[in-house]
């Protein structure tokens, strides 16, 4: 796909959203406030030049046949406000390094060759339930960092949140200064998610769910 509209991208993968289905907070007069997802640094590797393919399938670049190296992960979740209301038409961007620890950022890719079959970046427009979906690889460590995936959520011109998610139980987490910077136990838990094997997947695919709660309630 050259650079299809985000709407087109959404349609392409909408059928797979069922993977991320889960119980959601009920919105209502007595709905409890959800805890905001903690913000995390954007870091130095937000792409300095976006790839030509920016869809939500990071495993396949354009129409290439060779997929990215890594453990295929179906990553999904919802963007919610603190009352549990869905935030639709939010743009969710993710970026992460390839299986060898290399970002698509030119300052990083210059150090060693990167996996040309890994898109490294993707974006998705949330639907009416606030849901997003990506197919990507399970993140891996690189020098100085425990595995993580970067997220940025915007709506219109407003940036709602920049954060990162982590692998639950990874031995590198307690050594990671950015992970440790979230000192509240529940907040830390909210960004540290399971990458669980999908039963019956012949190629060992994983599913991960990361719901994001932002602190504002933009209309629509
Ligand atoms: Fe990073």
PDB file of C-alpha atoms and ligand atoms in Angstrom:
ATOM      1  CA  UNK A   1       0.000   0.000   0.000  1.00  0.00           C
ATOM      2  CA  UNK A   2       1.596   3.266  -1.044  1.00  0.00           C
ATOM      3  CA  UNK A   3       0.152   5.755   1.391  1.00  0.00           C
ATOM      4  CA  UNK A   4      -3.518   5.039   1.725  1.00  0.00           C
ATOM      5  CA  UNK A   5      -5.679   7.235   3.856  1.00  0.00           C
ATOM      6  CA  UNK A   6      -5.973   6.321   7.472  1.00  0.00           C
ATOM      7  CA  UNK A   7      -9.627   5.542   6.846  1.00  0.00           C
ATOM      8  CA  UNK A   8      -8.660   2.972   4.265  1.00  0.00           C
ATOM      9  CA  UNK A   9      -6.145   1.500   6.652  1.00  0.00           C
ATOM     10  CA  UNK A  10      -8.809   1.224   9.274  1.00  0.00           C
ATOM     11  CA  UNK A  11     -11.090  -0.673   6.955  1.00  0.00           C
ATOM     12  CA  UNK A  12      -8.304  -3.024   6.010  1.00  0.00           C
ATOM     13  CA  UNK A  13      -7.871  -4.300   9.506  1.00  0.00           C
ATOM     14  CA  UNK A  14     -11.199  -3.657  11.110  1.00  0.00           C
ATOM     15  CA  UNK A  15     -12.101  -7.317  10.818  1.00  0.00           C
ATOM     16  CA  UNK A  16      -9.256  -8.260  13.112  1.00  0.00           C
ATOM     17  CA  UNK A  17     -10.361  -6.020  15.920  1.00  0.00           C
ATOM     18  CA  UNK A  18     -12.248  -8.854  17.565  1.00  0.00           C
ATOM     19  CA  UNK A  19      -8.871 -10.063  18.790  1.00  0.00           C
ATOM     20  CA  UNK A  20      -8.733  -7.149  21.136  1.00  0.00           C
ATOM     21  CA  UNK A  21     -12.262  -7.435  22.438  1.00  0.00           C
ATOM     22  CA  UNK A  22     -12.454  -7.120  26.173  1.00  0.00           C
ATOM     23  CA  UNK A  23     -14.585  -5.884  28.994  1.00  0.00           C
ATOM     24  CA  UNK A  24     -14.803  -2.138  29.071  1.00  0.00           C
ATOM     25  CA  UNK A  25     -15.690   0.354  31.719  1.00  0.00           C
ATOM     26  CA  UNK A  26     -19.323   1.276  31.776  1.00  0.00           C
ATOM     27  CA  UNK A  27     -20.040   4.888  31.231  1.00  0.00           C
ATOM     28  CA  UNK A  28     -22.735   6.296  33.389  1.00  0.00           C
ATOM     29  CA  UNK A  29     -23.613   8.452  36.319  1.00  0.00           C
ATOM     30  CA  UNK A  30     -21.862   6.124  38.696  1.00  0.00           C
ATOM     31  CA  UNK A  31     -18.936   5.210  36.515  1.00  0.00           C
ATOM     32  CA  UNK A  32     -15.704   5.332  38.414  1.00  0.00           C
ATOM     33  CA  UNK A  33     -12.947   7.557  37.205  1.00  0.00           C
ATOM     34  CA  UNK A  34     -10.349   5.557  35.330  1.00  0.00           C
ATOM     35  CA  UNK A  35      -6.726   6.170  36.174  1.00  0.00           C
ATOM     36  CA  UNK A  36      -4.887   8.111  33.498  1.00  0.00           C
ATOM     37  CA  UNK A  37      -2.192   6.290  31.602  1.00  0.00           C
ATOM     38  CA  UNK A  38       1.113   7.846  32.663  1.00  0.00           C
ATOM     39  CA  UNK A  39       2.991   9.934  30.113  1.00  0.00           C
ATOM     40  CA  UNK A  40       6.446   8.776  29.090  1.00  0.00           C
ATOM     41  CA  UNK A  41       9.215  10.443  27.147  1.00  0.00           C
ATOM     42  CA  UNK A  42       8.999  10.431  23.357  1.00  0.00           C
ATOM     43  CA  UNK A  43      12.683   9.518  23.246  1.00  0.00           C
ATOM     44  CA  UNK A  44      15.038  10.357  20.383  1.00  0.00           C
ATOM     45  CA  UNK A  45      13.692   7.995  17.707  1.00  0.00           C
ATOM     46  CA  UNK A  46      10.281   9.248  16.621  1.00  0.00           C
ATOM     47  CA  UNK A  47      10.816   8.876  12.846  1.00  0.00           C
ATOM     48  CA  UNK A  48      12.591  11.888  11.376  1.00  0.00           C
ATOM     49  CA  UNK A  49      11.113  10.845   8.044  1.00  0.00           C
ATOM     50  CA  UNK A  50       7.948   8.806   7.946  1.00  0.00           C
ATOM     51  CA  UNK A  51       8.115   5.604   5.931  1.00  0.00           C
ATOM     52  CA  UNK A  52       6.118   5.481   2.697  1.00  0.00           C
ATOM     53  CA  UNK A  53       3.965   2.803   4.231  1.00  0.00           C
ATOM     54  CA  UNK A  54       2.416   4.040   7.467  1.00  0.00           C
ATOM     55  CA  UNK A  55      -0.463   1.608   7.856  1.00  0.00           C
ATOM     56  CA  UNK A  56      -1.169  -0.498  10.916  1.00  0.00           C
ATOM     57  CA  UNK A  57       0.551  -3.626   9.633  1.00  0.00           C
ATOM     58  CA  UNK A  58       4.217  -3.221  10.574  1.00  0.00           C
ATOM     59  CA  UNK A  59       5.109  -6.755   9.542  1.00  0.00           C
ATOM     60  CA  UNK A  60       4.693  -6.150   5.824  1.00  0.00           C
ATOM     61  CA  UNK A  61       6.072  -3.095   4.017  1.00  0.00           C
ATOM     62  CA  UNK A  62       4.027  -2.132   0.974  1.00  0.00           C
ATOM     63  CA  UNK A  63       3.383  -5.343  -0.946  1.00  0.00           C
ATOM     64  CA  UNK A  64       6.639  -7.099  -0.175  1.00  0.00           C
ATOM     65  CA  UNK A  65       6.417 -10.829   0.295  1.00  0.00           C
ATOM     66  CA  UNK A  66       9.071 -11.146   2.973  1.00  0.00           C
ATOM     67  CA  UNK A  67       7.725 -10.325   6.420  1.00  0.00           C
ATOM     68  CA  UNK A  68       9.637  -8.668   9.234  1.00  0.00           C
ATOM     69  CA  UNK A  69      11.758 -10.818  11.527  1.00  0.00           C
ATOM     70  CA  UNK A  70      10.289 -11.130  15.003  1.00  0.00           C
ATOM     71  CA  UNK A  71       7.472 -12.574  17.033  1.00  0.00           C
ATOM     72  CA  UNK A  72       4.267 -11.464  15.393  1.00  0.00           C
ATOM     73  CA  UNK A  73       2.044  -9.623  17.838  1.00  0.00           C
ATOM     74  CA  UNK A  74      -1.535  -8.445  17.446  1.00  0.00           C
ATOM     75  CA  UNK A  75      -1.559  -5.271  19.507  1.00  0.00           C
ATOM     76  CA  UNK A  76      -4.875  -3.669  20.245  1.00  0.00           C
ATOM     77  CA  UNK A  77      -6.721  -1.578  22.764  1.00  0.00           C
ATOM     78  CA  UNK A  78      -8.967   1.408  23.196  1.00  0.00           C
ATOM     79  CA  UNK A  79      -8.445   5.083  23.749  1.00  0.00           C
ATOM     80  CA  UNK A  80     -10.693   6.241  26.587  1.00  0.00           C
ATOM     81  CA  UNK A  81     -11.195   9.285  28.702  1.00  0.00           C
ATOM     82  CA  UNK A  82     -11.325   9.149  32.479  1.00  0.00           C
ATOM     83  CA  UNK A  83     -15.058   8.405  32.499  1.00  0.00           C
ATOM     84  CA  UNK A  84     -14.524   5.371  30.280  1.00  0.00           C
ATOM     85  CA  UNK A  85     -15.941   7.094  27.204  1.00  0.00           C
ATOM     86  CA  UNK A  86     -14.408   6.089  23.895  1.00  0.00           C
ATOM     87  CA  UNK A  87     -12.313   8.634  22.044  1.00  0.00           C
ATOM     88  CA  UNK A  88     -13.025   8.114  18.394  1.00  0.00           C
ATOM     89  CA  UNK A  89     -11.143   9.579  15.467  1.00  0.00           C
ATOM     90  CA  UNK A  90      -7.973   9.745  17.520  1.00  0.00           C
ATOM     91  CA  UNK A  91      -4.770   8.979  15.656  1.00  0.00           C
ATOM     92  CA  UNK A  92      -2.696   6.355  17.432  1.00  0.00           C
ATOM     93  CA  UNK A  93       0.941   6.234  16.299  1.00  0.00           C
ATOM     94  CA  UNK A  94       3.401   3.569  17.369  1.00  0.00           C
ATOM     95  CA  UNK A  95       7.093   3.198  16.667  1.00  0.00           C
ATOM     96  CA  UNK A  96       9.634   0.655  17.852  1.00  0.00           C
ATOM     97  CA  UNK A  97      12.977  -0.867  16.913  1.00  0.00           C
ATOM     98  CA  UNK A  98      13.348  -3.960  14.748  1.00  0.00           C
ATOM     99  CA  UNK A  99      14.335  -7.430  16.003  1.00  0.00           C
ATOM    100  CA  UNK A 100      17.965  -6.280  16.136  1.00  0.00           C
ATOM    101  CA  UNK A 101      17.304  -3.108  18.116  1.00  0.00           C
ATOM    102  CA  UNK A 102      17.424  -0.628  15.213  1.00  0.00           C
ATOM    103  CA  UNK A 103      14.901   2.193  14.685  1.00  0.00           C
ATOM    104  CA  UNK A 104      13.996   3.602  11.296  1.00  0.00           C
ATOM    105  CA  UNK A 105      15.243   6.982  12.507  1.00  0.00           C
ATOM    106  CA  UNK A 106      18.201   7.966  10.330  1.00  0.00           C
ATOM    107  CA  UNK A 107      20.399   8.699  13.326  1.00  0.00           C
ATOM    108  CA  UNK A 108      19.898   5.153  14.526  1.00  0.00           C
ATOM    109  CA  UNK A 109      19.788   3.240  11.266  1.00  0.00           C
ATOM    110  CA  UNK A 110      23.202   4.616  10.381  1.00  0.00           C
ATOM    111  CA  UNK A 111      24.795   2.545  13.097  1.00  0.00           C
ATOM    112  CA  UNK A 112      23.890  -0.867  11.752  1.00  0.00           C
ATOM    113  CA  UNK A 113      21.655  -2.234   9.042  1.00  0.00           C
ATOM    114  CA  UNK A 114      18.016  -2.493   9.916  1.00  0.00           C
ATOM    115  CA  UNK A 115      15.390  -4.988   8.889  1.00  0.00           C
ATOM    116  CA  UNK A 116      14.028  -3.448   5.681  1.00  0.00           C
ATOM    117  CA  UNK A 117      10.957  -5.615   5.995  1.00  0.00           C
ATOM    118  CA  UNK A 118       9.975  -4.070   9.300  1.00  0.00           C
ATOM    119  CA  UNK A 119       7.949  -0.894   8.962  1.00  0.00           C
ATOM    120  CA  UNK A 120       9.065   0.445  12.358  1.00  0.00           C
ATOM    121  CA  UNK A 121       6.169   2.903  12.559  1.00  0.00           C
ATOM    122  CA  UNK A 122       2.437   2.744  12.037  1.00  0.00           C
ATOM    123  CA  UNK A 123      -0.720   4.686  12.684  1.00  0.00           C
ATOM    124  CA  UNK A 124      -4.391   4.017  13.072  1.00  0.00           C
ATOM    125  CA  UNK A 125      -7.535   6.097  13.399  1.00  0.00           C
ATOM    126  CA  UNK A 126      -9.737   4.914  16.267  1.00  0.00           C
ATOM    127  CA  UNK A 127     -13.264   3.816  15.459  1.00  0.00           C
ATOM    128  CA  UNK A 128     -16.458   4.724  17.305  1.00  0.00           C
ATOM    129  CA  UNK A 129     -15.513   2.461  20.210  1.00  0.00           C
ATOM    130  CA  UNK A 130     -12.098   4.102  20.520  1.00  0.00           C
ATOM    131  CA  UNK A 131     -10.431   0.898  19.352  1.00  0.00           C
ATOM    132  CA  UNK A 132      -7.126   0.608  17.560  1.00  0.00           C
ATOM    133  CA  UNK A 133      -5.241  -2.349  16.122  1.00  0.00           C
ATOM    134  CA  UNK A 134      -1.681  -3.010  14.923  1.00  0.00           C
ATOM    135  CA  UNK A 135       0.140  -6.067  13.703  1.00  0.00           C
ATOM    136  CA  UNK A 136       3.747  -5.728  14.766  1.00  0.00           C
ATOM    137  CA  UNK A 137       6.576  -7.623  16.487  1.00  0.00           C
ATOM    138  CA  UNK A 138       7.085  -8.238  20.173  1.00  0.00           C
ATOM    139  CA  UNK A 139       9.523  -5.533  21.249  1.00  0.00           C
ATOM    140  CA  UNK A 140      13.114  -6.462  22.052  1.00  0.00           C
ATOM    141  CA  UNK A 141      15.727  -4.803  24.244  1.00  0.00           C
ATOM    142  CA  UNK A 142      18.439  -2.521  22.898  1.00  0.00           C
ATOM    143  CA  UNK A 143      21.434  -1.141  24.817  1.00  0.00           C
ATOM    144  CA  UNK A 144      20.174   0.863  27.749  1.00  0.00           C
ATOM    145  CA  UNK A 145      16.484   0.024  27.354  1.00  0.00           C
ATOM    146  CA  UNK A 146      14.127  -2.750  28.288  1.00  0.00           C
ATOM    147  CA  UNK A 147      11.721  -3.755  25.473  1.00  0.00           C
ATOM    148  CA  UNK A 148       9.023  -1.161  24.792  1.00  0.00           C
ATOM    149  CA  UNK A 149       6.739   0.247  22.126  1.00  0.00           C
ATOM    150  CA  UNK A 150       6.331   4.001  21.804  1.00  0.00           C
ATOM    151  CA  UNK A 151       2.828   5.468  21.521  1.00  0.00           C
ATOM    152  CA  UNK A 152       1.573   8.911  20.614  1.00  0.00           C
ATOM    153  CA  UNK A 153      -2.147   9.734  20.604  1.00  0.00           C
ATOM    154  CA  UNK A 154      -3.475  12.858  18.940  1.00  0.00           C
ATOM    155  CA  UNK A 155      -6.901  14.158  18.080  1.00  0.00           C
ATOM    156  CA  UNK A 156      -7.018  16.845  15.455  1.00  0.00           C
ATOM    157  CA  UNK A 157      -4.143  19.132  16.341  1.00  0.00           C
ATOM    158  CA  UNK A 158      -4.178  18.202  19.986  1.00  0.00           C
ATOM    159  CA  UNK A 159      -1.649  15.803  21.370  1.00  0.00           C
ATOM    160  CA  UNK A 160      -3.421  13.759  24.030  1.00  0.00           C
ATOM    161  CA  UNK A 161      -0.615  11.545  25.275  1.00  0.00           C
ATOM    162  CA  UNK A 162       2.869  10.260  24.527  1.00  0.00           C
ATOM    163  CA  UNK A 163       3.833   7.108  26.348  1.00  0.00           C
ATOM    164  CA  UNK A 164       5.425   3.655  26.062  1.00  0.00           C
ATOM    165  CA  UNK A 165       4.240   0.146  26.871  1.00  0.00           C
ATOM    166  CA  UNK A 166       6.313  -2.701  28.249  1.00  0.00           C
ATOM    167  CA  UNK A 167       6.312  -6.497  28.526  1.00  0.00           C
ATOM    168  CA  UNK A 168       4.916  -7.807  31.785  1.00  0.00           C
ATOM    169  CA  UNK A 169       7.498  -9.838  33.680  1.00  0.00           C
ATOM    170  CA  UNK A 170      10.464  -8.872  31.501  1.00  0.00           C
ATOM    171  CA  UNK A 171      13.721  -9.102  33.458  1.00  0.00           C
ATOM    172  CA  UNK A 172      14.936  -5.819  31.985  1.00  0.00           C
ATOM    173  CA  UNK A 173      12.096  -3.719  33.407  1.00  0.00           C
ATOM    174  CA  UNK A 174      13.476  -3.212  36.928  1.00  0.00           C
ATOM    175  CA  UNK A 175      16.787  -1.993  35.411  1.00  0.00           C
ATOM    176  CA  UNK A 176      15.144   0.506  33.081  1.00  0.00           C
ATOM    177  CA  UNK A 177      15.248   4.085  34.332  1.00  0.00           C
ATOM    178  CA  UNK A 178      12.299   5.209  32.207  1.00  0.00           C
ATOM    179  CA  UNK A 179      10.091   2.324  33.333  1.00  0.00           C
ATOM    180  CA  UNK A 180      11.158   2.931  36.932  1.00  0.00           C
ATOM    181  CA  UNK A 181      10.353   6.617  36.634  1.00  0.00           C
ATOM    182  CA  UNK A 182       6.691   5.656  36.956  1.00  0.00           C
ATOM    183  CA  UNK A 183       6.729   5.111  40.691  1.00  0.00           C
ATOM    184  CA  UNK A 184       3.027   4.506  41.297  1.00  0.00           C
ATOM    185  CA  UNK A 185       2.496   0.737  41.240  1.00  0.00           C
ATOM    186  CA  UNK A 186      -0.889   0.826  39.491  1.00  0.00           C
ATOM    187  CA  UNK A 187       0.270   3.326  36.931  1.00  0.00           C
ATOM    188  CA  UNK A 188       3.296   1.164  36.191  1.00  0.00           C
ATOM    189  CA  UNK A 189       1.069  -1.875  35.905  1.00  0.00           C
ATOM    190  CA  UNK A 190      -1.129  -0.055  33.393  1.00  0.00           C
ATOM    191  CA  UNK A 191       1.755   0.337  30.940  1.00  0.00           C
ATOM    192  CA  UNK A 192       3.221  -3.140  31.487  1.00  0.00           C
ATOM    193  CA  UNK A 193       1.192  -5.607  29.470  1.00  0.00           C
ATOM    194  CA  UNK A 194       0.976  -9.300  28.665  1.00  0.00           C
ATOM    195  CA  UNK A 195       2.202 -10.596  25.323  1.00  0.00           C
ATOM    196  CA  UNK A 196       0.231 -13.833  25.408  1.00  0.00           C
ATOM    197  CA  UNK A 197       0.433 -16.702  22.919  1.00  0.00           C
ATOM    198  CA  UNK A 198      -2.690 -17.022  20.787  1.00  0.00           C
ATOM    199  CA  UNK A 199      -3.889 -20.571  21.248  1.00  0.00           C
ATOM    200  CA  UNK A 200      -4.007 -22.482  18.027  1.00  0.00           C
ATOM    201  CA  UNK A 201      -1.744 -20.098  16.125  1.00  0.00           C
ATOM    202  CA  UNK A 202       0.499 -22.347  14.028  1.00  0.00           C
ATOM    203  CA  UNK A 203       3.213 -19.706  13.858  1.00  0.00           C
ATOM    204  CA  UNK A 204       3.215 -18.724  17.510  1.00  0.00           C
ATOM    205  CA  UNK A 205       1.554 -15.343  17.226  1.00  0.00           C
ATOM    206  CA  UNK A 206       0.990 -13.241  20.321  1.00  0.00           C
ATOM    207  CA  UNK A 207      -1.794 -10.942  21.451  1.00  0.00           C
ATOM    208  CA  UNK A 208      -1.280  -7.854  23.563  1.00  0.00           C
ATOM    209  CA  UNK A 209      -3.837  -5.368  24.801  1.00  0.00           C
ATOM    210  CA  UNK A 210      -3.045  -1.838  25.865  1.00  0.00           C
ATOM    211  CA  UNK A 211      -5.916   0.438  26.780  1.00  0.00           C
ATOM    212  CA  UNK A 212      -4.967   4.083  27.096  1.00  0.00           C
ATOM    213  CA  UNK A 213      -6.771   6.576  29.318  1.00  0.00           C
ATOM    214  CA  UNK A 214      -6.231  10.220  28.507  1.00  0.00           C
ATOM    215  CA  UNK A 215      -7.064  13.094  30.707  1.00  0.00           C
ATOM    216  CA  UNK A 216      -9.249  15.160  28.445  1.00  0.00           C
ATOM    217  CA  UNK A 217     -12.617  14.738  26.802  1.00  0.00           C
ATOM    218  CA  UNK A 218     -12.434  16.234  23.353  1.00  0.00           C
ATOM    219  CA  UNK A 219     -15.832  16.426  21.697  1.00  0.00           C
ATOM    220  CA  UNK A 220     -16.707  13.699  19.228  1.00  0.00           C
TER     221      UNK A 220
HETATM  222 FE1  LIG B   1      12.685   3.556  22.381  1.00  0.00          FE
END
